[in-house]
Amino acid sequence: MSPHSLRVLLIEDNPGDARLIKELLSECAPGSFELKWAESLSRGFEILGKEGIDTILLDLSLPESQGFETFAKVLSRTPGVPIIILTGFDDETFAINAVQQGAQDYLIKGLVGSHLLARAILYAIERKRTEEALRKIQNELERRVQERTAELEKANEELRGEIAERQKAEEALQKSAEKMKRFAYSVSHDLKSPAIGVHGLTKLLFKNYNTVLGTKGKTYCEQILRSSEQLLALVEKINLYISAKEAPLLLEEINLQHLFQIIKDEFSIRFSIRSIQWSVPDDCPVIKADRLALLRVLRNLVDNALKYGGEDLSRIAIGYEEGHQHHIISVKDDGVGVEIEDRTKIFDVFQRKCPVEEIEGSGLGLAIVKEICEQHGGEVWLQPAPERGCIFYVALAKPAQAQA
C-alpha cells in the first residue's frame, strides 16, 4: 500500500458489485486507493473499529438493514467519515434527502465509471475535511462568543453595581449638601441678629457715654464696632455665596458699557481718594447674562484689586474680547500682583492673600466669582500683568453654549 493511498471501505452484500467497484478503482492511478470490502453492516463496523478509513461506499440494501435506515446507522456510528451512497435505485428525491442529511454523494450502480468514482471519493473526502474545519471554526467562534458574552455580562454586572454605588453616593452627597445649606443659613441667621445688636449697642454706648469712657474705653468701643461690622459683612458674604450656588440664573440682555459705569460710580470715592485711574473699552457688545450676578463678579474683582493692590496701585482697567464660545471680561491692575503658588487656591472658600488682621475681608469674594462663572458655563483665572500687577479673566459662555 502506498503511504498516500486513500483507504476506502465498501459495504456491499453483492460480490459481483464488489468486484466491479474493485476493478473501477484499480483503473485509476496505481496505489491511489486501498479497498476494504465488508459484505454486511456488522462486518463494516468491525473494520471501522480497527482501521482508519478515509471514506465509505455504502449500499443501502443489506441483510441487516434496508433503505435510509442503513445510512442513518453508519452516519451515527462514524460521523467524521465521509459516506457515498452506492445504490441501484435511481430516486432523485431520495438522493437529495440523503445529501441533506449528511451523505457526500449519491451514485447509481451501473452508471459509474472509474473516473467518476475516483472523483466522487476525492471530492467527498475534501468536502468532509472542509466541513470539519468549518465546524471547528464555528465551535471556536461559539466558544469565544460565549466567553465574551460571559465577560460582558460580568462587566455589565460590575457596571450596574458601580452605578448603584455612585447613585447612593450622589444621594448621600445631595443630602449632605442640603444639610450644609440649611446649616449655613441657620448660622448666618443666628449670627446676624446678635451682631446687629452688638453693633447698635456699642454705637449707643459710644454716643451716650463717650465722655466717661476715657481713652481706653473709646478704643475698645471702636474695636467692637469694627469687629461687629466685619461679622456682619461675613454673614452677608456667606449669604451671597449660598445664593450664588443655589439661585437660578436670570438671563437678560446687558449693555456692558452701562454695567461698567455702575461699577465706576460705586467705587468713585475710593478711586478719587487713592487717585486710581479707571479705564474701560470704547466699544462693548450687549451680552446675555445674569445682571446682578455679573455686577457681583465685577464688584468683587475691583474691590479685590483695591484691597490687595498695595500703596502703589494707580490703575484699574476693564477689558473685553469675544471668543468663539465665550464672552471674556478682564480686570487688570498695576498693583503688587499675586504669587504663583496663590494663583489657583485664592478662588477656594475662605482663602486670603493676606492675614486677617492686615486687610479686611471674608475670604469668600473670589469663591463667589468662581461659582457665578461656572453657573454661566465659564470659568475665572488669573495671570500676571506684563509689567506688574495681575489680570483676572472672566469667561461667560454664550447662551447656546451655556445651554449645551
Tab-separated table of C-alpha atoms in Angstrom:
chain	number	residue	atom	x	y	z
A	1	MET	CA	0.000	0.000	0.000
A	2	SER	CA	1.262	3.441	-0.884
A	3	PRO	CA	1.630	5.776	2.076
A	4	HIS	CA	-0.554	8.273	0.168
A	5	SER	CA	-3.300	5.847	-0.872
A	6	LEU	CA	-6.828	6.507	0.299
A	7	ARG	CA	-8.491	3.765	2.327
A	8	VAL	CA	-11.961	3.042	1.031
A	9	LEU	CA	-14.457	0.793	2.834
A	10	LEU	CA	-17.085	-0.766	0.591
A	11	ILE	CA	-20.131	-2.135	2.456
A	12	GLU	CA	-21.843	-4.253	-0.183
A	13	ASP	CA	-23.545	-7.682	0.064
A	14	ASN	CA	-23.358	-8.422	-3.669
A	15	PRO	CA	-19.942	-9.973	-4.594
A	16	GLY	CA	-20.399	-9.055	-8.273
A	17	ASP	CA	-20.931	-5.378	-7.463
A	18	ALA	CA	-17.945	-5.527	-5.098
A	19	ARG	CA	-15.671	-6.906	-7.848
A	20	LEU	CA	-16.875	-4.180	-10.227
A	21	ILE	CA	-16.005	-1.430	-7.728
A	22	LYS	CA	-12.601	-3.011	-7.153
A	23	GLU	CA	-11.917	-3.063	-10.906
A	24	LEU	CA	-13.024	0.545	-11.324
A	25	LEU	CA	-10.687	1.698	-8.570
A	26	SER	CA	-7.810	-0.328	-9.994
A	27	GLU	CA	-8.185	1.501	-13.312
A	28	CYS	CA	-7.242	4.724	-11.528
A	29	ALA	CA	-3.645	5.667	-10.817
A	30	PRO	CA	-1.875	2.649	-9.264
A	31	GLY	CA	-1.783	2.805	-5.472
A	32	SER	CA	-4.261	5.664	-5.245
A	33	PHE	CA	-6.882	3.639	-3.402
A	34	GLU	CA	-6.856	0.738	-0.958
A	35	LEU	CA	-10.218	-1.041	-0.918
A	36	LYS	CA	-11.650	-2.871	2.109
A	37	TRP	CA	-14.790	-4.888	1.486
A	38	ALA	CA	-17.443	-5.774	4.056
A	39	GLU	CA	-20.358	-7.938	2.911
A	40	SER	CA	-22.511	-6.907	5.872
A	41	LEU	CA	-23.139	-3.910	8.075
A	42	SER	CA	-21.786	-5.633	11.176
A	43	ARG	CA	-18.567	-6.559	9.332
A	44	GLY	CA	-18.260	-2.978	8.158
A	45	PHE	CA	-18.492	-1.730	11.746
A	46	GLU	CA	-15.750	-4.193	12.752
A	47	ILE	CA	-13.393	-2.796	10.111
A	48	LEU	CA	-14.268	0.771	11.072
A	49	GLY	CA	-13.421	-0.068	14.675
A	50	LYS	CA	-9.993	-1.466	13.819
A	51	GLU	CA	-8.689	0.546	10.882
A	52	GLY	CA	-8.592	4.125	9.797
A	53	ILE	CA	-10.945	4.661	6.849
A	54	ASP	CA	-10.942	7.749	4.614
A	55	THR	CA	-14.349	7.223	3.004
A	56	ILE	CA	-17.239	4.726	2.883
A	57	LEU	CA	-19.055	3.403	-0.202
A	58	LEU	CA	-22.385	2.260	1.187
A	59	ASP	CA	-25.048	0.057	-0.370
A	60	LEU	CA	-28.418	0.718	1.284
A	61	SER	CA	-29.846	-2.790	0.752
A	62	LEU	CA	-28.092	-5.089	3.221
A	63	PRO	CA	-29.226	-8.242	5.065
A	64	GLU	CA	-29.387	-6.474	8.437
A	65	SER	CA	-30.742	-3.140	7.224
A	66	GLN	CA	-32.656	-1.596	4.354
A	67	GLY	CA	-33.048	1.872	2.815
A	68	PHE	CA	-32.321	5.120	4.582
A	69	GLU	CA	-32.051	3.367	7.938
A	70	THR	CA	-28.776	1.834	6.722
A	71	PHE	CA	-27.291	5.243	6.015
A	72	ALA	CA	-28.543	6.616	9.356
A	73	LYS	CA	-26.862	3.793	11.287
A	74	VAL	CA	-23.495	4.249	9.580
A	75	LEU	CA	-23.627	8.053	9.917
A	76	SER	CA	-24.372	7.899	13.646
A	77	ARG	CA	-21.543	5.389	14.150
A	78	THR	CA	-18.908	7.285	12.131
A	79	PRO	CA	-19.941	10.954	11.806
A	80	GLY	CA	-16.401	12.008	10.871
A	81	VAL	CA	-16.019	9.701	7.850
A	82	PRO	CA	-17.498	10.861	4.518
A	83	ILE	CA	-20.180	8.500	3.156
A	84	ILE	CA	-21.009	7.967	-0.521
A	85	ILE	CA	-24.262	6.118	-1.126
A	86	LEU	CA	-23.875	3.498	-3.859
A	87	THR	CA	-27.240	2.000	-4.810
A	88	GLY	CA	-29.212	0.578	-7.694
A	89	PHE	CA	-32.225	2.859	-7.007
A	90	ASP	CA	-32.316	5.953	-9.186
A	91	ASP	CA	-34.517	8.127	-6.958
A	92	GLU	CA	-33.699	11.822	-7.173
A	93	THR	CA	-35.864	12.808	-4.195
A	94	PHE	CA	-34.226	10.160	-2.060
A	95	ALA	CA	-30.786	11.256	-3.247
A	96	ILE	CA	-31.426	14.927	-2.356
A	97	ASN	CA	-32.716	13.935	1.082
A	98	ALA	CA	-29.655	11.744	1.686
A	99	VAL	CA	-27.269	14.609	0.810
A	100	GLN	CA	-29.257	16.980	3.027
A	101	GLN	CA	-28.917	14.507	5.891
A	102	GLY	CA	-25.130	14.239	5.555
A	103	ALA	CA	-24.238	11.981	2.611
A	104	GLN	CA	-21.407	13.354	0.463
A	105	ASP	CA	-22.669	11.903	-2.808
A	106	TYR	CA	-25.246	9.555	-4.327
A	107	LEU	CA	-24.072	7.202	-7.108
A	108	ILE	CA	-26.141	4.757	-9.214
A	109	LYS	CA	-24.690	1.303	-9.809
A	110	GLY	CA	-24.068	0.585	-13.484
A	111	LEU	CA	-23.770	4.311	-14.286
A	112	VAL	CA	-20.474	4.854	-12.528
A	113	GLY	CA	-17.138	4.825	-14.353
A	114	SER	CA	-13.694	4.737	-12.823
A	115	HIS	CA	-13.116	8.445	-13.335
A	116	LEU	CA	-16.477	9.432	-11.812
A	117	LEU	CA	-15.965	7.083	-8.878
A	118	ALA	CA	-12.462	8.368	-8.135
A	119	ARG	CA	-13.560	11.980	-8.396
A	120	ALA	CA	-16.572	11.332	-6.123
A	121	ILE	CA	-14.285	9.789	-3.472
A	122	LEU	CA	-11.758	12.651	-3.645
A	123	TYR	CA	-14.459	15.305	-3.545
A	124	ALA	CA	-16.245	13.568	-0.673
A	125	ILE	CA	-13.072	13.472	1.411
A	126	GLU	CA	-12.227	17.101	0.663
A	127	ARG	CA	-15.764	18.301	1.396
A	128	LYS	CA	-15.782	16.407	4.664
A	129	ARG	CA	-12.471	17.945	5.657
A	130	THR	CA	-13.828	21.385	4.815
A	131	GLU	CA	-16.988	20.691	6.791
A	132	GLU	CA	-14.947	19.566	9.763
A	133	ALA	CA	-12.720	22.643	9.541
A	134	LEU	CA	-15.762	24.890	9.336
A	135	ARG	CA	-17.363	23.047	12.214
A	136	LYS	CA	-14.257	23.521	14.336
A	137	ILE	CA	-14.148	27.206	13.419
A	138	GLN	CA	-17.837	27.568	14.229
A	139	ASN	CA	-17.391	25.793	17.550
A	140	GLU	CA	-14.423	28.014	18.343
A	141	LEU	CA	-16.400	31.112	17.419
A	142	GLU	CA	-19.325	29.957	19.536
A	143	ARG	CA	-16.953	29.294	22.422
A	144	ARG	CA	-15.406	32.740	22.065
A	145	VAL	CA	-18.831	34.341	21.773
A	146	GLN	CA	-19.939	32.555	24.938
A	147	GLU	CA	-16.767	33.610	26.743
A	148	ARG	CA	-17.104	37.188	25.510
A	149	THR	CA	-20.792	37.227	26.417
A	150	ALA	CA	-19.938	35.988	29.899
A	151	GLU	CA	-17.215	38.650	30.204
A	152	LEU	CA	-19.589	41.367	29.021
A	153	GLU	CA	-22.279	40.185	31.381
A	154	LYS	CA	-19.786	40.233	34.246
A	155	ALA	CA	-18.615	43.708	33.198
A	156	ASN	CA	-22.232	44.877	32.927
A	157	GLU	CA	-22.968	43.467	36.348
A	158	GLU	CA	-19.943	45.279	37.789
A	159	LEU	CA	-21.003	48.446	35.978
A	160	ARG	CA	-24.527	48.140	37.347
A	161	GLY	CA	-23.023	47.733	40.803
A	162	GLU	CA	-20.810	50.793	40.307
A	163	ILE	CA	-23.780	52.811	39.039
A	164	ALA	CA	-25.827	51.761	42.044
A	165	GLU	CA	-22.971	52.700	44.384
A	166	ARG	CA	-22.493	56.019	42.614
A	167	GLN	CA	-26.212	56.751	42.865
A	168	LYS	CA	-26.075	56.017	46.582
A	169	ALA	CA	-23.032	58.269	46.935
A	170	GLU	CA	-24.718	61.045	44.953
A	171	GLU	CA	-27.858	60.750	47.057
A	172	ALA	CA	-25.771	60.865	50.235
A	173	LEU	CA	-23.828	63.850	48.873
A	174	GLN	CA	-27.075	65.611	47.974
A	175	LYS	CA	-28.432	65.016	51.459
A	176	SER	CA	-25.164	66.259	52.940
A	177	ALA	CA	-25.238	69.357	50.722
A	178	GLU	CA	-28.810	70.081	51.800
A	179	LYS	CA	-27.823	69.727	55.445
A	180	MET	CA	-24.833	72.017	54.943
A	181	LYS	CA	-27.016	74.584	53.173
A	182	ARG	CA	-29.561	74.577	55.974
A	183	PHE	CA	-26.741	74.778	58.497
A	184	ALA	CA	-25.152	77.740	56.690
A	185	TYR	CA	-28.474	79.573	56.519
A	186	SER	CA	-29.069	78.864	60.195
A	187	VAL	CA	-25.595	80.038	61.219
A	188	SER	CA	-25.790	83.232	59.160
A	189	HIS	CA	-29.240	83.985	60.590
A	190	ASP	CA	-28.176	83.254	64.172
A	191	LEU	CA	-25.052	85.383	63.790
A	192	LYS	CA	-26.679	88.346	62.102
A	193	SER	CA	-29.122	89.323	64.867
A	194	PRO	CA	-26.603	89.400	67.744
A	195	ALA	CA	-24.021	91.095	65.504
A	196	ILE	CA	-26.507	93.863	64.724
A	197	GLY	CA	-27.347	94.079	68.412
A	198	VAL	CA	-23.692	94.339	69.450
A	199	HIS	CA	-23.017	96.958	66.780
A	200	GLY	CA	-26.068	99.056	67.711
A	201	LEU	CA	-25.490	98.889	71.462
A	202	THR	CA	-21.826	99.769	71.036
A	203	LYS	CA	-22.749	102.827	68.965
A	204	LEU	CA	-25.205	103.907	71.664
A	205	LEU	CA	-22.603	103.319	74.343
A	206	PHE	CA	-20.051	105.385	72.475
A	207	LYS	CA	-22.551	108.143	71.706
A	208	ASN	CA	-24.063	108.491	75.166
A	209	TYR	CA	-21.107	107.712	77.419
A	210	ASN	CA	-18.010	108.713	75.450
A	211	THR	CA	-17.281	111.481	77.991
A	212	VAL	CA	-16.889	108.990	80.817
A	213	LEU	CA	-15.335	106.084	78.900
A	214	GLY	CA	-11.903	107.541	78.693
A	215	THR	CA	-9.320	106.888	76.003
A	216	LYS	CA	-9.180	103.114	76.534
A	217	GLY	CA	-12.951	102.823	76.607
A	218	LYS	CA	-13.297	104.700	73.338
A	219	THR	CA	-10.635	102.487	71.766
A	220	TYR	CA	-12.459	99.365	72.930
A	221	CYS	CA	-15.726	100.663	71.510
A	222	GLU	CA	-14.097	101.391	68.178
A	223	GLN	CA	-12.631	97.857	68.076
A	224	ILE	CA	-16.012	96.323	68.934
A	225	LEU	CA	-17.660	98.362	66.185
A	226	ARG	CA	-15.109	97.241	63.589
A	227	SER	CA	-15.387	93.598	64.669
A	228	SER	CA	-19.177	93.642	64.563
A	229	GLU	CA	-19.098	95.303	61.127
A	230	GLN	CA	-16.701	92.610	59.902
A	231	LEU	CA	-19.002	89.942	61.315
A	232	LEU	CA	-21.999	91.452	59.542
A	233	ALA	CA	-20.001	91.620	56.288
A	234	LEU	CA	-19.009	87.978	56.695
A	235	VAL	CA	-22.620	86.925	57.272
A	236	GLU	CA	-23.634	88.852	54.152
A	237	LYS	CA	-20.858	87.192	52.143
A	238	ILE	CA	-21.949	83.756	53.332
A	239	ASN	CA	-25.486	84.515	52.199
A	240	LEU	CA	-24.179	85.753	48.850
A	241	TYR	CA	-22.061	82.607	48.408
A	242	ILE	CA	-25.032	80.349	49.146
A	243	SER	CA	-27.164	82.438	46.807
A	244	ALA	CA	-24.540	82.151	44.060
A	245	LYS	CA	-24.600	78.360	44.388
A	246	GLU	CA	-28.347	77.910	44.692
A	247	ALA	CA	-30.124	80.746	42.894
A	248	PRO	CA	-31.074	80.048	39.252
A	249	LEU	CA	-29.694	82.410	36.637
A	250	LEU	CA	-31.934	85.156	35.303
A	251	LEU	CA	-30.505	85.730	31.840
A	252	GLU	CA	-31.205	89.069	30.221
A	253	GLU	CA	-29.602	91.401	27.715
A	254	ILE	CA	-26.930	93.538	29.347
A	255	ASN	CA	-25.180	96.604	27.951
A	256	LEU	CA	-21.638	96.181	29.252
A	257	GLN	CA	-20.892	99.915	28.990
A	258	HIS	CA	-23.778	100.647	31.385
A	259	LEU	CA	-22.604	97.880	33.723
A	260	PHE	CA	-19.050	99.248	33.807
A	261	GLN	CA	-20.435	102.717	34.560
A	262	ILE	CA	-22.360	101.345	37.562
A	263	ILE	CA	-19.146	99.846	38.949
A	264	LYS	CA	-17.264	103.105	38.377
A	265	ASP	CA	-19.954	105.074	40.238
A	266	GLU	CA	-19.885	102.647	43.191
A	267	PHE	CA	-16.115	102.931	43.623
A	268	SER	CA	-15.701	106.576	42.523
A	269	ILE	CA	-14.969	107.903	46.041
A	270	ARG	CA	-12.294	105.266	46.681
A	271	PHE	CA	-10.828	105.895	43.226
A	272	SER	CA	-10.683	109.618	43.946
A	273	ILE	CA	-9.101	109.236	47.393
A	274	ARG	CA	-6.321	107.000	46.038
A	275	SER	CA	-6.018	108.696	42.618
A	276	ILE	CA	-6.831	105.475	40.791
A	277	GLN	CA	-7.212	105.733	37.016
A	278	TRP	CA	-10.205	103.799	35.654
A	279	SER	CA	-10.464	102.717	32.019
A	280	VAL	CA	-12.958	100.664	30.006
A	281	PRO	CA	-13.126	99.654	26.314
A	282	ASP	CA	-14.552	102.216	23.909
A	283	ASP	CA	-16.976	99.720	22.424
A	284	CYS	CA	-18.588	96.673	24.051
A	285	PRO	CA	-21.465	94.484	22.893
A	286	VAL	CA	-24.752	93.662	24.504
A	287	ILE	CA	-24.486	90.191	26.050
A	288	LYS	CA	-26.874	87.794	27.756
A	289	ALA	CA	-26.113	87.065	31.409
A	290	ASP	CA	-27.488	87.449	34.921
A	291	ARG	CA	-27.195	91.186	35.596
A	292	LEU	CA	-26.955	91.035	39.400
A	293	ALA	CA	-24.538	88.116	39.294
A	294	LEU	CA	-22.258	89.858	36.793
A	295	LEU	CA	-22.320	93.052	38.885
A	296	ARG	CA	-21.308	90.947	41.863
A	297	VAL	CA	-18.391	89.479	39.887
A	298	LEU	CA	-17.059	92.866	38.771
A	299	ARG	CA	-17.634	94.390	42.210
A	300	ASN	CA	-15.617	91.619	43.868
A	301	LEU	CA	-12.748	91.826	41.373
A	302	VAL	CA	-12.439	95.629	41.587
A	303	ASP	CA	-12.701	95.524	45.381
A	304	ASN	CA	-10.053	92.779	45.387
A	305	ALA	CA	-7.710	94.999	43.340
A	306	LEU	CA	-8.198	97.912	45.721
A	307	LYS	CA	-7.654	95.771	48.813
A	308	TYR	CA	-4.599	93.844	47.677
A	309	GLY	CA	-3.051	96.114	45.048
A	310	GLY	CA	-0.835	97.852	47.552
A	311	GLU	CA	0.081	101.519	48.057
A	312	ASP	CA	1.470	101.894	44.522
A	313	LEU	CA	-1.741	100.829	42.807
A	314	SER	CA	-2.585	103.534	40.280
A	315	ARG	CA	-4.679	101.978	37.531
A	316	ILE	CA	-7.550	99.512	37.072
A	317	ALA	CA	-8.516	98.669	33.505
A	318	ILE	CA	-11.531	96.687	32.305
A	319	GLY	CA	-11.123	94.742	29.059
A	320	TYR	CA	-13.367	92.735	26.756
A	321	GLU	CA	-12.804	90.252	23.958
A	322	GLU	CA	-15.195	87.929	22.167
A	323	GLY	CA	-14.213	84.291	21.944
A	324	HIS	CA	-15.768	81.623	19.755
A	325	GLN	CA	-17.893	80.256	22.593
A	326	HIS	CA	-17.407	82.779	25.413
A	327	HIS	CA	-17.521	86.455	26.290
A	328	ILE	CA	-14.266	87.260	28.112
A	329	ILE	CA	-14.100	90.206	30.520
A	330	SER	CA	-10.832	91.112	32.212
A	331	VAL	CA	-9.941	93.240	35.233
A	332	LYS	CA	-6.318	94.394	35.158
A	333	ASP	CA	-4.449	96.315	37.845
A	334	ASP	CA	-0.859	97.535	38.253
A	335	GLY	CA	-0.606	96.582	41.918
A	336	VAL	CA	1.744	94.192	43.691
A	337	GLY	CA	0.379	91.119	41.883
A	338	VAL	CA	-0.166	87.592	43.200
A	339	GLU	CA	2.435	84.940	43.975
A	340	ILE	CA	2.498	81.921	41.642
A	341	GLU	CA	1.539	79.480	44.402
A	342	ASP	CA	-1.539	81.575	45.242
A	343	ARG	CA	-2.977	81.919	41.718
A	344	THR	CA	-5.192	78.832	41.962
A	345	LYS	CA	-6.058	78.495	45.625
A	346	ILE	CA	-7.278	82.098	46.033
A	347	PHE	CA	-10.527	81.010	44.340
A	348	ASP	CA	-11.221	78.493	47.126
A	349	VAL	CA	-13.530	79.255	50.034
A	350	PHE	CA	-12.004	81.328	52.871
A	351	GLN	CA	-8.651	81.732	51.112
A	352	ARG	CA	-6.992	85.072	51.805
A	353	LYS	CA	-3.938	86.627	50.198
A	354	CYS	CA	-3.020	88.424	53.448
A	355	PRO	CA	-3.559	87.664	57.138
A	356	VAL	CA	-6.951	88.731	58.506
A	357	GLU	CA	-5.518	91.425	60.735
A	358	GLU	CA	-3.781	93.178	57.828
A	359	ILE	CA	-6.704	93.629	55.410
A	360	GLU	CA	-10.432	93.344	55.984
A	361	GLY	CA	-12.271	90.698	54.034
A	362	SER	CA	-14.205	87.447	54.291
A	363	GLY	CA	-12.172	85.195	52.004
A	364	LEU	CA	-15.347	84.462	50.029
A	365	GLY	CA	-15.233	87.118	47.307
A	366	LEU	CA	-13.263	85.187	44.688
A	367	ALA	CA	-15.056	81.934	45.583
A	368	ILE	CA	-18.309	83.726	44.728
A	369	VAL	CA	-16.788	84.898	41.429
A	370	LYS	CA	-15.773	81.343	40.578
A	371	GLU	CA	-19.226	79.971	41.418
A	372	ILE	CA	-21.002	82.573	39.270
A	373	CYS	CA	-18.684	81.939	36.310
A	374	GLU	CA	-19.285	78.199	36.498
A	375	GLN	CA	-23.037	78.806	36.659
A	376	HIS	CA	-22.654	80.749	33.403
A	377	GLY	CA	-20.855	77.794	31.792
A	378	GLY	CA	-17.485	79.521	32.060
A	379	GLU	CA	-14.511	79.961	34.361
A	380	VAL	CA	-12.251	82.513	36.020
A	381	TRP	CA	-8.465	82.519	36.010
A	382	LEU	CA	-5.574	84.767	36.921
A	383	GLN	CA	-2.441	85.782	35.028
A	384	PRO	CA	0.356	88.211	35.848
A	385	ALA	CA	0.239	91.540	34.011
A	386	PRO	CA	3.091	92.197	31.516
A	387	GLU	CA	4.891	94.733	33.725
A	388	ARG	CA	3.386	94.480	37.193
A	389	GLY	CA	0.098	93.635	38.809
A	390	CYS	CA	-2.307	90.935	37.662
A	391	ILE	CA	-5.220	90.297	35.338
A	392	PHE	CA	-8.369	88.406	36.281
A	393	TYR	CA	-10.172	86.861	33.296
A	394	VAL	CA	-13.869	86.025	33.485
A	395	ALA	CA	-15.274	83.785	30.719
A	396	LEU	CA	-19.051	83.607	30.340
A	397	ALA	CA	-20.474	81.091	27.888
A	398	LYS	CA	-22.693	82.439	25.165
A	399	PRO	CA	-26.332	81.294	25.699
A	400	ALA	CA	-26.229	78.438	23.151
A	401	GLN	CA	-23.037	77.005	24.717
A	402	ALA	CA	-24.313	77.576	28.252
A	403	GLN	CA	-27.449	75.551	27.496
A	404	ALA	CA	-25.394	72.768	25.860
